[in-house]
CSV table of C-alpha atoms and ligand atoms in Angstrom, one decimal:
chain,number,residue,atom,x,y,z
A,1,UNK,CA,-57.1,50.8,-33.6
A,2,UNK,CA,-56.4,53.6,-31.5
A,3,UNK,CA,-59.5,55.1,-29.7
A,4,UNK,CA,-61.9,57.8,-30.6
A,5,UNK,CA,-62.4,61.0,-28.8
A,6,UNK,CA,-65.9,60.7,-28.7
A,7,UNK,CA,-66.2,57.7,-27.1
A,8,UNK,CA,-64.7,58.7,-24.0
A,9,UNK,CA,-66.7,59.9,-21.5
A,10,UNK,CA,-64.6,62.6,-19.5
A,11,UNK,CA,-66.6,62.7,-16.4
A,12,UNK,CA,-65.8,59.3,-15.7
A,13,UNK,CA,-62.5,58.6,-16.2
A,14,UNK,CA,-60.0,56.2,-13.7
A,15,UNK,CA,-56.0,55.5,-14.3
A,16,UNK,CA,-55.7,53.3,-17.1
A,17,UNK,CA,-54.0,53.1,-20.5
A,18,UNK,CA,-55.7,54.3,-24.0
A,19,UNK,CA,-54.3,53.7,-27.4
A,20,UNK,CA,-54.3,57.3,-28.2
A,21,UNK,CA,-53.4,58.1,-31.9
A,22,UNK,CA,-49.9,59.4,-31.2
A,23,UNK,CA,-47.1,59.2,-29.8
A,24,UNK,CA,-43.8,60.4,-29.7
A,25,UNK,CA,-40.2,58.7,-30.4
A,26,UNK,CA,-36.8,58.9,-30.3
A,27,UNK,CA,-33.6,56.3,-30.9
A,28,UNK,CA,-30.4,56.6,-29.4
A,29,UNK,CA,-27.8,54.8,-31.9
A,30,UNK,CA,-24.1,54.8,-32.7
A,31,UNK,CA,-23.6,57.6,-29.4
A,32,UNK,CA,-26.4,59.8,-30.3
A,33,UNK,CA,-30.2,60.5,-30.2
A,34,UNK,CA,-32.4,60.8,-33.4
A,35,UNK,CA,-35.9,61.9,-33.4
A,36,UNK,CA,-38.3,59.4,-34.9
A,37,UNK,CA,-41.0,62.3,-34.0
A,38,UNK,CA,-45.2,61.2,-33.5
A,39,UNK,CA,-46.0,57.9,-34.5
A,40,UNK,CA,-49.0,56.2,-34.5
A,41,UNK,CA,-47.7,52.7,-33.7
A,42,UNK,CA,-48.5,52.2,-30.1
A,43,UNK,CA,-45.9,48.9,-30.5
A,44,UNK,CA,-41.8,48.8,-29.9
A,45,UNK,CA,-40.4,46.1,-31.5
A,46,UNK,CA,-37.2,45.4,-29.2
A,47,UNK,CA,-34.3,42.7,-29.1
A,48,UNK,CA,-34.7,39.6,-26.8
A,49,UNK,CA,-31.5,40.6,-25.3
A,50,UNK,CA,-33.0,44.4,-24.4
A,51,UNK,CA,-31.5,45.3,-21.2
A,52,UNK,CA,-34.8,46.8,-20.2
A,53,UNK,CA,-36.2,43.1,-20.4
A,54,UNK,CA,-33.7,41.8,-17.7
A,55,UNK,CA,-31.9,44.3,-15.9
A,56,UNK,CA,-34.9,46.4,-15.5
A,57,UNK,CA,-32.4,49.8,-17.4
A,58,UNK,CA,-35.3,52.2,-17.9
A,59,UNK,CA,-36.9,55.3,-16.1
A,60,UNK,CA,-40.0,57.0,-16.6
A,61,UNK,CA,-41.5,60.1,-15.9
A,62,UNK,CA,-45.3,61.2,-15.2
A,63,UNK,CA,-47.3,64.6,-15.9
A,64,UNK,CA,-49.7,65.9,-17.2
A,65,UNK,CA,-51.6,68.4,-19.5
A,66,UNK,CA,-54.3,70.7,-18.5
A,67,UNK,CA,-57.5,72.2,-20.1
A,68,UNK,CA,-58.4,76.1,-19.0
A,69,UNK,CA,-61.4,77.8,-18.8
A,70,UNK,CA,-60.4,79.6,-22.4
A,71,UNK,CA,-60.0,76.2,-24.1
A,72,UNK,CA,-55.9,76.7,-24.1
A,73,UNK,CA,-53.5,74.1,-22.9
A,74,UNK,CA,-51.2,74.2,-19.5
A,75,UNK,CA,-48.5,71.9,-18.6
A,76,UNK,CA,-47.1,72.2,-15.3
A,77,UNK,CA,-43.8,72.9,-14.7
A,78,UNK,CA,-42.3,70.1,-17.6
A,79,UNK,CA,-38.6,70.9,-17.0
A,80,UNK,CA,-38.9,69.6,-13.6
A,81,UNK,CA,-39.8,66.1,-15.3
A,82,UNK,CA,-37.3,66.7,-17.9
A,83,UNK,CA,-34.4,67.0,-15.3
A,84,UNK,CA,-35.7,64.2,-12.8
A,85,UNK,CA,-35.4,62.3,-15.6
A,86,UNK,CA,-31.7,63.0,-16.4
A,87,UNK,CA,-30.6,62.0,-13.1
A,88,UNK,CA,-32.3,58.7,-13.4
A,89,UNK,CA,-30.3,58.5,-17.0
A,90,UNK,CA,-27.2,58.9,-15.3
A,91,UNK,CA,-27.7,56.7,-12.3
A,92,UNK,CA,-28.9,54.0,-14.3
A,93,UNK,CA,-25.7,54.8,-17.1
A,94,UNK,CA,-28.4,55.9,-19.6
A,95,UNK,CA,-27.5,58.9,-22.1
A,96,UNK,CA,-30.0,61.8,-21.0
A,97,UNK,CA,-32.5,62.9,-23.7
A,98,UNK,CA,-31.9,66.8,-23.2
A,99,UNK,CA,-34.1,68.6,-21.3
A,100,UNK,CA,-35.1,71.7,-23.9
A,101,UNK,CA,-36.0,68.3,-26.4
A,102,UNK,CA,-37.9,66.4,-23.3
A,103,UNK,CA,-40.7,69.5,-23.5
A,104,UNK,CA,-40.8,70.0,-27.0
A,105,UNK,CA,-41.6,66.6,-27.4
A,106,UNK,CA,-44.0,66.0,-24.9
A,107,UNK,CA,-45.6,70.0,-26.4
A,108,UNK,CA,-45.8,67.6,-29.1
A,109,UNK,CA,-47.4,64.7,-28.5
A,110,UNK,CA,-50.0,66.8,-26.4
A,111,UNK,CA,-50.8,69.2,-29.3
A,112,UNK,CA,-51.0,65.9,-31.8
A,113,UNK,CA,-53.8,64.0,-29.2
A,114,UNK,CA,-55.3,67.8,-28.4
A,115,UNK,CA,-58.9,66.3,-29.0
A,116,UNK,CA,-57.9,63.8,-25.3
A,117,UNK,CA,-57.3,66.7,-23.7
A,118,UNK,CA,-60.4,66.7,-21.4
A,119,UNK,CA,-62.9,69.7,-21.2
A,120,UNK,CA,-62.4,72.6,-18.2
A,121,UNK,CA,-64.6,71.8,-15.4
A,122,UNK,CA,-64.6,67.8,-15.6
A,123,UNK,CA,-60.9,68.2,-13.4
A,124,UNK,CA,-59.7,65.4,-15.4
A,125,UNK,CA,-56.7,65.8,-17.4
A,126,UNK,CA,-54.4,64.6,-19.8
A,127,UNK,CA,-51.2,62.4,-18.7
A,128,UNK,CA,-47.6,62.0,-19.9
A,129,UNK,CA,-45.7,59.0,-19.8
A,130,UNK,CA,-42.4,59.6,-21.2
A,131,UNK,CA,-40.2,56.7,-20.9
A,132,UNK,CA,-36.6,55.6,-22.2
A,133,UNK,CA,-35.5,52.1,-21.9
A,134,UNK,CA,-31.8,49.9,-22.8
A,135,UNK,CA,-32.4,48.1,-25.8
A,136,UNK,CA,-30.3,45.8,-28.5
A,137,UNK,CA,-28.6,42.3,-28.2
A,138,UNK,CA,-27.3,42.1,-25.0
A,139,UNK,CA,-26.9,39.6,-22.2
A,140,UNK,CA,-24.1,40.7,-19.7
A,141,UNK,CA,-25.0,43.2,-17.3
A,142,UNK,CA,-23.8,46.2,-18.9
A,143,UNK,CA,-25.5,49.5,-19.8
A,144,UNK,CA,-27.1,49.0,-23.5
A,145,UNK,CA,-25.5,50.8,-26.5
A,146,UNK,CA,-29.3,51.8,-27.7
A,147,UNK,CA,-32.8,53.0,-26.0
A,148,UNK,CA,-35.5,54.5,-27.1
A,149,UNK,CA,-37.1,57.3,-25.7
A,150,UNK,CA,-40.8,57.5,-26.3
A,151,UNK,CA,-43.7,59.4,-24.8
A,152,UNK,CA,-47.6,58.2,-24.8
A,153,UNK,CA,-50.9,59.7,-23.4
A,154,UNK,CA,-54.2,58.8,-21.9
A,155,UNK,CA,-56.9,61.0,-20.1
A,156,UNK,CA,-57.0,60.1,-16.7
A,157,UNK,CA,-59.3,61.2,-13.2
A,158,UNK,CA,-58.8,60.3,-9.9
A,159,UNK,CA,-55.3,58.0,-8.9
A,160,UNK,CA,-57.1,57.1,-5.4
A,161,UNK,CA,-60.7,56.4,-5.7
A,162,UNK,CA,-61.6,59.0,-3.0
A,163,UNK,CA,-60.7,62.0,-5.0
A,164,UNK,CA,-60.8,65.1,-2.1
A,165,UNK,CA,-62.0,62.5,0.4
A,166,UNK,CA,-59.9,60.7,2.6
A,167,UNK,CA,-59.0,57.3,2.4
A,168,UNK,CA,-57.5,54.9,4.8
A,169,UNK,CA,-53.7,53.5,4.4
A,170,UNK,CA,-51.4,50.9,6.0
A,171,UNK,CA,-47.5,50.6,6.8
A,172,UNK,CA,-45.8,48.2,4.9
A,173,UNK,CA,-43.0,45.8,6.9
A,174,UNK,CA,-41.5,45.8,2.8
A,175,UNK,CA,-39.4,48.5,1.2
A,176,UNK,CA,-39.3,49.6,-1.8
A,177,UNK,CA,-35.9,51.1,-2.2
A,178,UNK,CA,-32.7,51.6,0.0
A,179,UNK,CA,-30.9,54.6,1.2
A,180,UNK,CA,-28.1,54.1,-1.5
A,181,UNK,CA,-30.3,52.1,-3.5
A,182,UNK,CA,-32.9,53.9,-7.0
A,183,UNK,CA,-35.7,55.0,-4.8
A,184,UNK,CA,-34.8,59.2,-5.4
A,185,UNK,CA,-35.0,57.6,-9.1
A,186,UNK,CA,-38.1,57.0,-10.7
A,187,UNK,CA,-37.0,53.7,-12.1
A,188,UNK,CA,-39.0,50.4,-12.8
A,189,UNK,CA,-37.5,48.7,-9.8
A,190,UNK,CA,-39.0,50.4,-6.9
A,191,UNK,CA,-42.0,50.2,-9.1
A,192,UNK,CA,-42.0,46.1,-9.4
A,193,UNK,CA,-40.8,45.6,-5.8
A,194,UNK,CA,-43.7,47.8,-4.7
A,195,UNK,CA,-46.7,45.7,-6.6
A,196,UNK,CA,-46.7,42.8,-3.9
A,197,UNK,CA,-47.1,45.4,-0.7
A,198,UNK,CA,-49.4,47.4,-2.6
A,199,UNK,CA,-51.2,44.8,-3.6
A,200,UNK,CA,-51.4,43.4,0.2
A,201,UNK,CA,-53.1,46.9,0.7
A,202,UNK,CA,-55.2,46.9,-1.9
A,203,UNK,CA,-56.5,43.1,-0.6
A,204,UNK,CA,-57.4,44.7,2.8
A,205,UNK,CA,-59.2,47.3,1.7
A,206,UNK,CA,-56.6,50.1,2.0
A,207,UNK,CA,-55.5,53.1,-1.0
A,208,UNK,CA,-52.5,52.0,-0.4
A,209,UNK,CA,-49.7,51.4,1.6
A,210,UNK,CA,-46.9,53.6,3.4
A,211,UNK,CA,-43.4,52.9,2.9
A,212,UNK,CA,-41.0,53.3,6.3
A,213,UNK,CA,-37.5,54.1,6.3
A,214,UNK,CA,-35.8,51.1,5.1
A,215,UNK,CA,-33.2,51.2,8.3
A,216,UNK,CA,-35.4,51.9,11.3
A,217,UNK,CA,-38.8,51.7,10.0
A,218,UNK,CA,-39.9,54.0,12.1
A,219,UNK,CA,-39.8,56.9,9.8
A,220,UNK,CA,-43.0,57.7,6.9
A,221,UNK,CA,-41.3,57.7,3.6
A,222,UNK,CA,-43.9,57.4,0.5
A,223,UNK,CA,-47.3,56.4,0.5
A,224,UNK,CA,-47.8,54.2,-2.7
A,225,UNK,CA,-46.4,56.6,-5.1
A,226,UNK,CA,-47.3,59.4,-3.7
A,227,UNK,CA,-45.0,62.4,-1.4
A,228,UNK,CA,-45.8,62.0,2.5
A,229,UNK,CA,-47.3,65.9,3.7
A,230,UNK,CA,-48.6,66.8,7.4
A,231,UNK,CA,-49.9,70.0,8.6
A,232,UNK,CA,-48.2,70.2,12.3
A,233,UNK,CA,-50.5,72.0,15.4
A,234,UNK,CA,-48.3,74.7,14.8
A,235,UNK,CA,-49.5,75.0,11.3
A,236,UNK,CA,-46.2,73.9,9.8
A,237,UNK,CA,-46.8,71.8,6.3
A,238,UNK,CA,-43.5,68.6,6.7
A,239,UNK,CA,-43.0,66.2,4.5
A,240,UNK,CA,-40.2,63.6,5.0
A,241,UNK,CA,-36.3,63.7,3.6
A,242,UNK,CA,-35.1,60.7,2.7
A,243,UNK,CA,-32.4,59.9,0.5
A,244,UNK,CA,-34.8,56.7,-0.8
A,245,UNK,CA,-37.8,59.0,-1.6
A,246,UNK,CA,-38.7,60.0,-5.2
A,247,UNK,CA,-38.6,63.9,-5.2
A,248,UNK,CA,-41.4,65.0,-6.2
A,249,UNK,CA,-42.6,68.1,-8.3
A,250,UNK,CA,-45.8,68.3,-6.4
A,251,UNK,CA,-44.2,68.0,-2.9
A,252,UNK,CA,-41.9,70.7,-4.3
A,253,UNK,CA,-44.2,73.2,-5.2
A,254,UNK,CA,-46.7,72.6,-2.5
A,255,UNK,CA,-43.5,73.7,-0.1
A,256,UNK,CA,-43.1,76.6,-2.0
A,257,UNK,CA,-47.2,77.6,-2.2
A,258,UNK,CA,-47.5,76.2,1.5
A,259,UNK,CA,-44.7,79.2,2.3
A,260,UNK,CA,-45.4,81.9,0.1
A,261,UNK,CA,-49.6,81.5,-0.6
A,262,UNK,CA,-50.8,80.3,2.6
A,263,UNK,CA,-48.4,81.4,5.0
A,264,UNK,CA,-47.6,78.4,6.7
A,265,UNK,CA,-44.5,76.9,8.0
A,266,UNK,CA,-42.6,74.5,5.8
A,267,UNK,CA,-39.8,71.9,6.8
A,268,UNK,CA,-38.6,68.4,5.4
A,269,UNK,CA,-37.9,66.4,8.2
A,270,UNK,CA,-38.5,62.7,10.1
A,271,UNK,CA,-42.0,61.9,10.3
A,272,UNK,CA,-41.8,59.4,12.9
A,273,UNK,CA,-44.6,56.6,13.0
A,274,UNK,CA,-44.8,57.3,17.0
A,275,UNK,CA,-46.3,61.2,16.4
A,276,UNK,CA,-48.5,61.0,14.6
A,277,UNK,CA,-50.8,63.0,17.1
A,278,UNK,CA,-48.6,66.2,16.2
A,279,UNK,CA,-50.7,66.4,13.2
A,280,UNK,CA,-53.9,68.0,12.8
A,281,UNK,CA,-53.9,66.8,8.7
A,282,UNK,CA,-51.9,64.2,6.1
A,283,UNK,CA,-52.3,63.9,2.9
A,284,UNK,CA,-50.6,62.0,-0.2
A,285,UNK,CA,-49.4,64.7,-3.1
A,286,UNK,CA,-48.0,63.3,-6.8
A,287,UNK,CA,-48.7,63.9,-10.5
A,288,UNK,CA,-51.0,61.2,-10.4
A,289,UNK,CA,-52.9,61.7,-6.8
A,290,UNK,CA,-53.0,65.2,-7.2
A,291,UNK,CA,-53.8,66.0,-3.1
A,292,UNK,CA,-55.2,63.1,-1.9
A,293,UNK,CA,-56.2,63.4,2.5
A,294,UNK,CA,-54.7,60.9,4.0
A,295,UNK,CA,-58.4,59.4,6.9
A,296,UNK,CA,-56.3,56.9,8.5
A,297,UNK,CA,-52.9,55.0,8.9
A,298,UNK,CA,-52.6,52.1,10.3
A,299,UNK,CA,-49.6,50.5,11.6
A,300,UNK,CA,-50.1,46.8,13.2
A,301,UNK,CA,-52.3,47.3,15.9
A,302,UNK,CA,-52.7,50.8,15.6
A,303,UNK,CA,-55.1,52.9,13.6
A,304,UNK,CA,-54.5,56.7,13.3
A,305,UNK,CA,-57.2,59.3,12.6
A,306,UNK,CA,-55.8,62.0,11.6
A,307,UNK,CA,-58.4,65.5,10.5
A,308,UNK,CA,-61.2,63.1,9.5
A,309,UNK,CA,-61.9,59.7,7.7
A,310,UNK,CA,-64.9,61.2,5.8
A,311,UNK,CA,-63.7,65.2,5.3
A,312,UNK,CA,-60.9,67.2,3.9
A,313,UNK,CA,-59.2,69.3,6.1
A,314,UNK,CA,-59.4,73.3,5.7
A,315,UNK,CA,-55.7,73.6,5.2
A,316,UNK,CA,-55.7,70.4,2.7
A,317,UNK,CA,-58.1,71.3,0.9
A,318,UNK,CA,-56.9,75.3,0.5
A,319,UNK,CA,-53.1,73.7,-0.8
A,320,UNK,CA,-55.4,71.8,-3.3
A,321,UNK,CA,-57.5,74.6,-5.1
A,322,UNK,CA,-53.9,76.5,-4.7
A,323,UNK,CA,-52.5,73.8,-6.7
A,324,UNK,CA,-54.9,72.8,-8.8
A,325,UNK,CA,-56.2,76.7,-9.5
A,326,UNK,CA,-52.5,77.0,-11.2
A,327,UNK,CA,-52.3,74.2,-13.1
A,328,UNK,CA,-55.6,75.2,-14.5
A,329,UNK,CA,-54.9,78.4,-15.3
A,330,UNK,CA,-57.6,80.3,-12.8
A,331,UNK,CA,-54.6,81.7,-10.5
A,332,UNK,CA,-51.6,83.4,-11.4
A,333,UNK,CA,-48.4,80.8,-11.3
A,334,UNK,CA,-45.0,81.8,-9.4
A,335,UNK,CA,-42.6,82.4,-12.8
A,336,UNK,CA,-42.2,79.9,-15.1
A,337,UNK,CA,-44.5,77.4,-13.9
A,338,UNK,CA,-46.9,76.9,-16.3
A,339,UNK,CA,-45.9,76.4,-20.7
A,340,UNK,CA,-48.5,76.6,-23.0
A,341,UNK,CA,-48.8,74.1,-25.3
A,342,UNK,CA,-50.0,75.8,-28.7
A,343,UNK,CA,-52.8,73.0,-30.4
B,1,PLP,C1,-42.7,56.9,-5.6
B,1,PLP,C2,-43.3,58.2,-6.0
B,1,PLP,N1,-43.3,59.2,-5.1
B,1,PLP,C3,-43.8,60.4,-5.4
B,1,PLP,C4,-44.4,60.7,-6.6
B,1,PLP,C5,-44.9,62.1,-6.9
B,1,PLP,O1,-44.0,62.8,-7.7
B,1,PLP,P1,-44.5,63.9,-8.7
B,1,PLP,O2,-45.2,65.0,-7.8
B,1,PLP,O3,-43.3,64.4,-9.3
B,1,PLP,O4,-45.5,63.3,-9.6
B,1,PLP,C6,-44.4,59.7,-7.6
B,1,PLP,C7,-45.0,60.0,-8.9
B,1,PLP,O5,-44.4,60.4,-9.8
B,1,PLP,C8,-43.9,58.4,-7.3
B,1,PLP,O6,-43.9,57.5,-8.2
């Protein structure tokens, strides 16, 4: 039974999954992709011999829906998902699910669970989980001839307990993805290979932990899975480049608001473990942890304050009511940003 709208209390909500009534679904047979459309079957009924069961072929995508102060319905910037995802298709030889039919499907399943869609002012939201996984009898490792491409929903609040106040994090010595390996893909892998370091964090009282360049680790690449961001003495916002980081749409537009609403600097560039001092703020920036100020990292014997472990930051905190004042709908978004979904 899939759960009722009035039994959720919005003001209260973590990160966890809800049987909403729909969801949408699509099957890709015989070379090409047919739309199921909203079902309320929150079950797939897959082959034993799915590649997705064994040779992890899937990719996934995460955003989300917001209420405005009118009662309408924003998504942020969906075609940004849509594409990511058709780079993860082709890395992992999956056929794309084309990008014009990604947002009309998610406008879909958004407008169909449109009572989930929290209230204005409790800043929770609702999230998007599109996914598309190799299925059929198969046991060689070779792409599958059929996936399904499906997308659920769930109203979620805060990713990192803290919300806008900082919380501590810790290095990892793992990785979880190479340089030439799926980590600018946002494929299960990286995703299972991160649960046992994130889970080391998680047992000693951290958010989460940092991922380091898998060559030198000496570099910041993710934290959990979130985009790296610091705001230099100089007032320059830099995030890391790395060809094993997911791109992400937040870190994306947060270089472009950084630039063009707050003035600031923006490069990608190292982040080395060593200078830390050069910042004066760090945060963690994703679908999921919105802005999340970064208190503390520690690495081995070494604990880093950065602004404060109990504050947000003046700069932090003005890229997060940016942000978050967009997606919204209080403040006016750069072109093209924001699609309504009509409910
Ligand atoms: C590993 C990783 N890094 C960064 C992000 C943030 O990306 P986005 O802003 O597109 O949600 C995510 C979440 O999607 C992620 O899983």
């Amino acid at each position: 039974m899939s759960i009722n709208a009035k039994d959720i209390d919005f003001n209260n909500l973590g990160f966890n999954y809800m049987d909403l009534p729909y969801r949408f679904r699509a099957y890709y047979r015989d070379g090409q992709w047919q739309d199921e459309g909203l079902t309320d079957d929150p079950n797939i009924h897959i082959s034993e011999g799915s590649t997705i069961l064994h040779y992890g072929q899937g990719a996934f995508e995460g955003l989300k829906a917001y209420r405005t102060q009118s009662g309408e319905i924003n998504l942020f910037r969906p075609d940004q998902n849509a594409i990511r995802m058709t780079h993860s298709c082709d890395r992992l030889l999956m056929p794309e699910y084309p990008v014009d039919k990604f947002v009309d499907a998610v406008k879909q399943t958004v407008a169909a669970n449109k009572d989930f869609v929290p209230p204005y002012g409790t800043g929770a939201t609702l999230y998007l989980r599109p996914y598309i996984v190799g299925v059929g009898g198969n046991i060689g490792v070779h792409p599958a001839q059929e996936y399904i491409f499906s997308i659920f929903a769930m109203p979620v609040g805060n990713y990192f307990k803290g919300g806008l106040t900082p919380t501590a994090f810790i290095t990892s010595e793992y990785d979880r993805a190479a340089h030439k390996g799926t980590g600018a893909n946002k494929v299960g892998g990286n995703y299972a290979a991160s649960l046992f370091p994130g889970d080391y964090a998680h047992q000693n009282g951290y958010s989460d932990c940092i991922y380091l360049d898998p060559i030198s680790h000496r570099k910041v690449e993710e934290v959990g899975s979130a985009n790296f961001f610091g705001i230099t003495k100089d007032n320059v916002f830099l995030t890391p480049k790395s060809p094993s980081i997911l791109p992400s749409v937040t870190k994306y537009s947060l270089l472009y608001l950084a630039k063009e609403k707050l003035g600031l600097g923006t490069k990608e560039g190292d982040v080395f473990i060593d200078q830390f001092d050069e910042f004066t703020e760090a945060g963690a920036c994703g679908t999921a942890a919105v802005i999340s100020p970064i208190g503390s990292i520690t690495h081995g014997d070494d604990k880093h304050v950065f602004y404060s472990e109990t504050e947000v930051g003046p700069v932090t905190r003005k890229l997060y009511d940016t942000l978050t004042g967009i997606q919204f709908g209080e403040l006016d978004a750069p072109e093209g940003w924001i699609q309504k979904v009509e409910a």
